[in-house]
Coordinates of C-alpha atoms in Angstrom, one line a residue:
X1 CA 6.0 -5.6 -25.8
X2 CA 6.2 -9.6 -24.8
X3 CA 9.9 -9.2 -24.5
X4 CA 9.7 -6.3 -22.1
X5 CA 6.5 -7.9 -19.9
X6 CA 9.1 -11.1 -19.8
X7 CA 11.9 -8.8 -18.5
X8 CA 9.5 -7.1 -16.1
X9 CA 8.1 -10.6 -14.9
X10 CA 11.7 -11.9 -14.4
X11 CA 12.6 -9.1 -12.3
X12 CA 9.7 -9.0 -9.9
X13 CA 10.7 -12.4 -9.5
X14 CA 13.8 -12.0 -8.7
X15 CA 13.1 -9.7 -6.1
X16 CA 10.1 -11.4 -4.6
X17 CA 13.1 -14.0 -3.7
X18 CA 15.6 -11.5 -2.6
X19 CA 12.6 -10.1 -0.1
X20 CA 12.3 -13.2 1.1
X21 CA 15.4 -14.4 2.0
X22 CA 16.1 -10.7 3.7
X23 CA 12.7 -11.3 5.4
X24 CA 13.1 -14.9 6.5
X25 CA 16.8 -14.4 7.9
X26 CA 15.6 -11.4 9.9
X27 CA 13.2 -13.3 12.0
X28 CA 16.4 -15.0 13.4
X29 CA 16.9 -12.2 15.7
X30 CA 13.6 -11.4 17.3
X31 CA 14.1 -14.1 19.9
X32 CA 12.7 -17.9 20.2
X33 CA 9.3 -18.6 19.8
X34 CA 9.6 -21.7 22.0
X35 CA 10.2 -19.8 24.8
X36 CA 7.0 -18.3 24.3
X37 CA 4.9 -21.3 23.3
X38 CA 5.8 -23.4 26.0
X39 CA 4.8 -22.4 29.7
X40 CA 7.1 -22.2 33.1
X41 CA 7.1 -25.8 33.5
X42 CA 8.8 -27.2 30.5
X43 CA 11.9 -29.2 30.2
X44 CA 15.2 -29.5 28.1
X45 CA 13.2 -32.4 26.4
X46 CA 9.8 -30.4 25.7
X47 CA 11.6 -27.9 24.4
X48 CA 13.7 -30.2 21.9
X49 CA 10.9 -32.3 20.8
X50 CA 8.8 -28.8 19.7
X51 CA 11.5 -27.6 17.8
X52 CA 11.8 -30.6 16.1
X53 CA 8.0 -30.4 15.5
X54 CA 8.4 -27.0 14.2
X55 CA 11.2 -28.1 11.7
X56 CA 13.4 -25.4 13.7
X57 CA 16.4 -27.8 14.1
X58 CA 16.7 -27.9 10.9
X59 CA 19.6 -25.7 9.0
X60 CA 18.5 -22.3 7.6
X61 CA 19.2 -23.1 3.7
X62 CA 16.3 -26.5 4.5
X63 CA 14.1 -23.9 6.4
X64 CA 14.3 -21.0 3.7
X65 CA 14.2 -23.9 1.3
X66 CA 10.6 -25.7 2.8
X67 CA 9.5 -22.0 3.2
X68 CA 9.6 -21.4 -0.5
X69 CA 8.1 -24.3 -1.8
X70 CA 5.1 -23.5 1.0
X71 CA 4.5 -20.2 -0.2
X72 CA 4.3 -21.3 -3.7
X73 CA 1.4 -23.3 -2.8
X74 CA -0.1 -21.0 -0.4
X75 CA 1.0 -22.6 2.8
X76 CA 3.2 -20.8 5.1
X77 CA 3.0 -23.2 8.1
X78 CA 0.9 -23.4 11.2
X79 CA 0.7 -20.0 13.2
X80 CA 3.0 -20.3 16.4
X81 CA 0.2 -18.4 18.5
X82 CA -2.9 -19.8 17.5
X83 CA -1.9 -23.0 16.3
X84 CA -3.9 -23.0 12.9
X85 CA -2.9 -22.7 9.5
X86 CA -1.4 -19.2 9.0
X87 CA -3.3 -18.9 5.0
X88 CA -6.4 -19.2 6.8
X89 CA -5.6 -16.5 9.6
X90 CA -4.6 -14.2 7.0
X91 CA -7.6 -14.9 4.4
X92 CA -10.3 -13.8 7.7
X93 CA -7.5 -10.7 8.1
X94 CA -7.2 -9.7 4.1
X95 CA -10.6 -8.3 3.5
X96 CA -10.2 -5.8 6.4
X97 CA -6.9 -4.3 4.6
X98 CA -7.8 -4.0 1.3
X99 CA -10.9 -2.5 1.8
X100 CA -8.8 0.1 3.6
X101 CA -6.7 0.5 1.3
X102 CA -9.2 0.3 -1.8
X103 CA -10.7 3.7 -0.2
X104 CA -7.4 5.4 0.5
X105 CA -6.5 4.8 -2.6
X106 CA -9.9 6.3 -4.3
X107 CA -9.7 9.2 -2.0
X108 CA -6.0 9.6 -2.3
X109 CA -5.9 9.6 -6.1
X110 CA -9.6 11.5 -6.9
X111 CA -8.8 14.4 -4.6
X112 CA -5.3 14.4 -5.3
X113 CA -6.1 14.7 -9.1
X114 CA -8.6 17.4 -8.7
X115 CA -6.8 19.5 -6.1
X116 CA -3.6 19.6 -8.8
X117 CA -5.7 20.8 -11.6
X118 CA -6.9 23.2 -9.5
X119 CA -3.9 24.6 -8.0
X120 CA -2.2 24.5 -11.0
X121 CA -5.0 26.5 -13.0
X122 CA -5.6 29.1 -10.2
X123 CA -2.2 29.2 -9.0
X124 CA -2.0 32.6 -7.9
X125 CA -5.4 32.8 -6.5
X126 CA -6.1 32.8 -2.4
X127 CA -7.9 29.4 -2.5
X128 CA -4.8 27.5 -4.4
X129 CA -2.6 29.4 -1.8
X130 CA -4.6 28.1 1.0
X131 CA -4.7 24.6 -0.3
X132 CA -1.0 24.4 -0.9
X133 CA -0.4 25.5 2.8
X134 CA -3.1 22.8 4.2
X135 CA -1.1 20.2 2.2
X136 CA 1.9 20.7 4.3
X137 CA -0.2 19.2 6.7
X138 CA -0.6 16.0 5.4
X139 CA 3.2 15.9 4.2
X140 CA 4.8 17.0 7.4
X141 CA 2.5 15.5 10.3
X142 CA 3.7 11.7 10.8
X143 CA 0.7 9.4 10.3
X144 CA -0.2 7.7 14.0
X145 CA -0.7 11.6 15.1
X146 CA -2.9 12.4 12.0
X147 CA -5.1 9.3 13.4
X148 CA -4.5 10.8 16.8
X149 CA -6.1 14.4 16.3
X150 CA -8.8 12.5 13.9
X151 CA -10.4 10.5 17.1
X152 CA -9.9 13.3 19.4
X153 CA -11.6 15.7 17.3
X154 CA -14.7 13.2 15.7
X155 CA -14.8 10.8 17.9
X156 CA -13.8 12.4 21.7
X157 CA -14.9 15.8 21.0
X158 CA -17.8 15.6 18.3
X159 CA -18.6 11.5 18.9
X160 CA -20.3 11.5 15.6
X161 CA -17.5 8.9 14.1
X162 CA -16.3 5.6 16.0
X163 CA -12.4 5.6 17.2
X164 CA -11.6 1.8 17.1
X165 CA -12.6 -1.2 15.5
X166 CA -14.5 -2.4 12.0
X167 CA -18.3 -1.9 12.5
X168 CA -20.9 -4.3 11.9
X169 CA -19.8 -6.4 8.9
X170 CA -21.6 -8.7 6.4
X171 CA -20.4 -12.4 5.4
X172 CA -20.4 -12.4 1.5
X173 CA -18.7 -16.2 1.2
X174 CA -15.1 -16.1 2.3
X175 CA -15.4 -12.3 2.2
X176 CA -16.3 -10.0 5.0
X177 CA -17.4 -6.6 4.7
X178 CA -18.1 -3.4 5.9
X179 CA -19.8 -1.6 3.2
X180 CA -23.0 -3.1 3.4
X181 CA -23.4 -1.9 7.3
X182 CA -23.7 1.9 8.6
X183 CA -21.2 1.3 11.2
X184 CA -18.8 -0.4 8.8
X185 CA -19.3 2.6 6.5
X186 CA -18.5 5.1 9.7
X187 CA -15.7 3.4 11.0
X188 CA -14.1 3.3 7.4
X189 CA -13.9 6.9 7.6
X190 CA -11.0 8.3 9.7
X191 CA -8.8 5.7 9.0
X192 CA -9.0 5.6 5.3
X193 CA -8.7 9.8 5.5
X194 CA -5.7 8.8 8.1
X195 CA -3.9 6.3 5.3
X196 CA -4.2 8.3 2.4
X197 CA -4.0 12.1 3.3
X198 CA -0.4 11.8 2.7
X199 CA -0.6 10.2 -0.6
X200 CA -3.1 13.4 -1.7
X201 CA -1.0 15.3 -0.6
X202 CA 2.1 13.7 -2.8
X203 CA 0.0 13.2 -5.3
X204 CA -1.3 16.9 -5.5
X205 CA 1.6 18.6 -5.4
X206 CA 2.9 15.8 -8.3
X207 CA 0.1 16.6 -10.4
X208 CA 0.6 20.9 -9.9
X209 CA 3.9 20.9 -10.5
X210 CA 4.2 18.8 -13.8
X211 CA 0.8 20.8 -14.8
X212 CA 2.6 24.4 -14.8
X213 CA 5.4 22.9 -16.3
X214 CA 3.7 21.4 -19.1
X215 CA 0.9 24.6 -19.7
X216 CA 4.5 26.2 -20.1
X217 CA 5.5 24.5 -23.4
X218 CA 5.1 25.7 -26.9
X219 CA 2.5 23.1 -28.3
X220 CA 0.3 24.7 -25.2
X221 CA 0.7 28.5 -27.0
X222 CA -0.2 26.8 -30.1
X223 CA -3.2 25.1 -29.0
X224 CA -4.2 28.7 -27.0
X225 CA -3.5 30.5 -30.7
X226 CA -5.5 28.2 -33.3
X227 CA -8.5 29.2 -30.9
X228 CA -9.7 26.5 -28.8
X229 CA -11.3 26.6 -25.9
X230 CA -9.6 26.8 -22.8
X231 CA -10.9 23.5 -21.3
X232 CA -9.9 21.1 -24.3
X233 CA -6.8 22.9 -23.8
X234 CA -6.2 22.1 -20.4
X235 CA -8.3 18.9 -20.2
X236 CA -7.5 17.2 -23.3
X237 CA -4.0 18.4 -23.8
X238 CA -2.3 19.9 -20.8
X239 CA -3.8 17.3 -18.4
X240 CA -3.0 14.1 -20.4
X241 CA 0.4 15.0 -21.0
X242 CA 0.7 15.4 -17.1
X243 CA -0.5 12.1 -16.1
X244 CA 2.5 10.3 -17.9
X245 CA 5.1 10.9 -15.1
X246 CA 2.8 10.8 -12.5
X247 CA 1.5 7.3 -13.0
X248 CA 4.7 5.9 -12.0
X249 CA 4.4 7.7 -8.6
X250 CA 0.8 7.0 -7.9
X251 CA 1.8 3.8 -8.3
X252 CA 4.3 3.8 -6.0
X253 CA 1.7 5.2 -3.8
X254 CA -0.8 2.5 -3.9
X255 CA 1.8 0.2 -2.8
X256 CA 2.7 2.4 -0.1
X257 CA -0.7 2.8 0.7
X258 CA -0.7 -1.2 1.8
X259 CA 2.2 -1.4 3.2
X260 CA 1.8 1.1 5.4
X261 CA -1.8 -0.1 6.8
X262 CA 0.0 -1.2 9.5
X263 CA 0.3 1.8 10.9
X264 CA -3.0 3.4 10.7
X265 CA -4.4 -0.2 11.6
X266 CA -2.8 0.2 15.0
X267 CA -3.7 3.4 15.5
X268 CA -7.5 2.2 15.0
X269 CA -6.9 -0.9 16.2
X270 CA -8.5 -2.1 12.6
X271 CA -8.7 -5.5 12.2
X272 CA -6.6 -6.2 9.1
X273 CA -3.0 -7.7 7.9
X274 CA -1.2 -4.9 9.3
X275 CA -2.9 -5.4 13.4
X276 CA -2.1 -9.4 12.9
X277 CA 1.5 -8.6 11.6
X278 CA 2.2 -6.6 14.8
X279 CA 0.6 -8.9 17.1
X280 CA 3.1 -11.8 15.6
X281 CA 6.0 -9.7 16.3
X282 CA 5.3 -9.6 20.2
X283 CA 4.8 -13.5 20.1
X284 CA 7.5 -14.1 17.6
X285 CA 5.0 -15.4 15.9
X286 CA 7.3 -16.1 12.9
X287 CA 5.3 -17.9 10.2
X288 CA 2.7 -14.9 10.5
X289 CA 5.5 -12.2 9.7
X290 CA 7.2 -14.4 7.0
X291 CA 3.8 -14.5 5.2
X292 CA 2.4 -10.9 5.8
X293 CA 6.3 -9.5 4.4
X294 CA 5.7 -11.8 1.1
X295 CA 1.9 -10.7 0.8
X296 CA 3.0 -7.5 1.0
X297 CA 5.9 -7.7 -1.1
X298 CA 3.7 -9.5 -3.7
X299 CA 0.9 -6.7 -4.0
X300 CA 4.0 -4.1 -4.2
X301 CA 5.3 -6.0 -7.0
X302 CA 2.1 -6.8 -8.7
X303 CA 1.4 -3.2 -8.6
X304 CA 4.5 -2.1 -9.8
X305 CA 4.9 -4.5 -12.5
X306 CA 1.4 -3.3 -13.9
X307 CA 2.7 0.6 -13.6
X308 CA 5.4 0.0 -15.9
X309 CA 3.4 -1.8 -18.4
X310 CA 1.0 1.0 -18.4
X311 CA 3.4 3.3 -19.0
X312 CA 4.7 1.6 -21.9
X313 CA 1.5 1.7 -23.2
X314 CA 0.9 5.0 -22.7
X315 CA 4.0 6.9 -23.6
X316 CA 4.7 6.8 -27.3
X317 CA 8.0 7.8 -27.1
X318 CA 9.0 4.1 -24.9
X319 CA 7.7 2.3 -27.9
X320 CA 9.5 4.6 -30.2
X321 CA 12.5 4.1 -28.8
X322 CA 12.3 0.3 -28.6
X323 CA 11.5 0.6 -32.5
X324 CA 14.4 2.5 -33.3
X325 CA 16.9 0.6 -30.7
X326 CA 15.4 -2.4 -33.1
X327 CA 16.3 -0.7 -36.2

């Protein structure tokens, strides 16, 4: 187990670095942020003595290099637009996201979960049948016009739910949220179903499919024959056998899930990561993207890493495997 969580850390390391240095020589090519910083009026000596400030003359290795060893310690620079530290502008932006995501999430995995059972158990029944055709829905429709029909429909046509912005939120120390607020809870409603109606969806269709596989195996029949009841058989056999291969993918999801915020975030012009990472982009705002890319890439990581040791824990046959590779 401590040699394979070694291996696993060393990878995610390595390709936290790799992400980076894809990530930091991108932003080479979407333009010069002194030409946006500096106004109509500047000179050839303005702009030099800026981009001197900005450690920008500098050669890419000693950029990528100072970039590094900021990020280690949580500083990634001073924010081109706003001019104040970019771990600060992120840490007011943060909250917004997660909670986002948190609820996606929740709704993505409980409703994906129980709609899989379901589908799988009454497969052949009209409400399955109808279920399985809505879920093409979710799968096929892109997500901005998901969020589209979502305001038009509760907030244009019905006004019961807001179609923009984060509600009234509370100060809890460095953290800000919605939850505590009726408007926070309201406008937290379309765009969490916006993010994570395709994850259910995924995660539904995961969940049906390796159900009817596994009620087709033998131990199944056997379970059926010695007599018991048709819930421990599903519930305690069938159902815990199925969530083996689809932790990896829910997984995958969750990851997903934040890393494409930035979509629905626009969409509802939520005030999170994702808003502030587009916002850089149109002011080359290049700090801001190198950071949001590396916070992002470090939650994907961090939640990948922890699927795989979870499914070494729960899959005997990893760990059986390892023993007789050792023997």
């Amino acid at each position: 187990m401590l040699a394979f969580t070694i291996r696993r850390v060393f990878q995610s390391f390595v390709v936290l670095l790799v992400v980076g240095l894809v990530a930091f020589s991108m932003f080479r090519f979407v333009g010069d942020p002194i030409e946006n910083m500096l106004g109509q009026e500047r000179t050839g000596a303005d702009i030099e003595r800026l981009r001197s400030q900005l450690g920008l003359d500098q050669p890419f290795p000693v950029q990528y290099l100072r970039f590094l060893e900021g990020a280690v310690q949580g500083n990634f620079g001073i924010s081109y637009r706003q001019g104040r530290p970019v771990a600060e502008i992120i840490g007011e932006r943060l909250p917004a996201t997660l909670e986002l995501a948190g609820v996606s999430a929740v709704l993505a995995i409980f409703f994906g979960l129980v709609l899989g059972v379901f589908t799988a158990i009454r497969r052949d029944g009209w409400a399955a049948n109808t279920i399985m055709t809505l879920s093409l829905v979710g799968v096929s429709l892109p997500t901005f016009l998901i969020g589209i029909l979502l305001i038009y429909v509760f907030a244009v046509e019905l006004n019961v739910l807001p179609s923009f912005g984060r509600g009234e939120v509370v100060d809890l120390g460095w953290w800000r949220t919605g939850f505590l607020t009726e408007s926070g809870l309201k406008a937290l409603i379309l765009p969490s179903i916006t993010l994570g109606l395709y994850q259910m969806t995924l995660i539904m269709r995961l969940v049906r499919s390796e159900m009817l596989e596994v009620l087709r195996q033998d131990y199944i029949r056997f379970a059926r024959a010695r007599g018991l009841k048709e819930k421990s058989v599903l519930f305690r056999h069938a159902l815990k056998n199925t969530l083996v291969p689809v932790i990896t993918v829910t997984g995958l999801q969750l990851g997903a899930i934040i890393a494409f915020a930035i979509i629905t975030e626009t969409v509802f012009q939520w005030p999170g990561v994702g808003l502030l990472f587009i916002n850089a982009i149109q002011f080359v705002d290049i700090p801001v993207m190198a950071a949001y890319l590396m916070l992002i890439s470090v939650l994907f990581v961090a939640i990948n890493l922890v699927v795989d040791l979870l499914y070494f824990v729960i899959d005997p046959r990893l760990r059986g495997d390892r023993v007789t590779a050792k023997g």
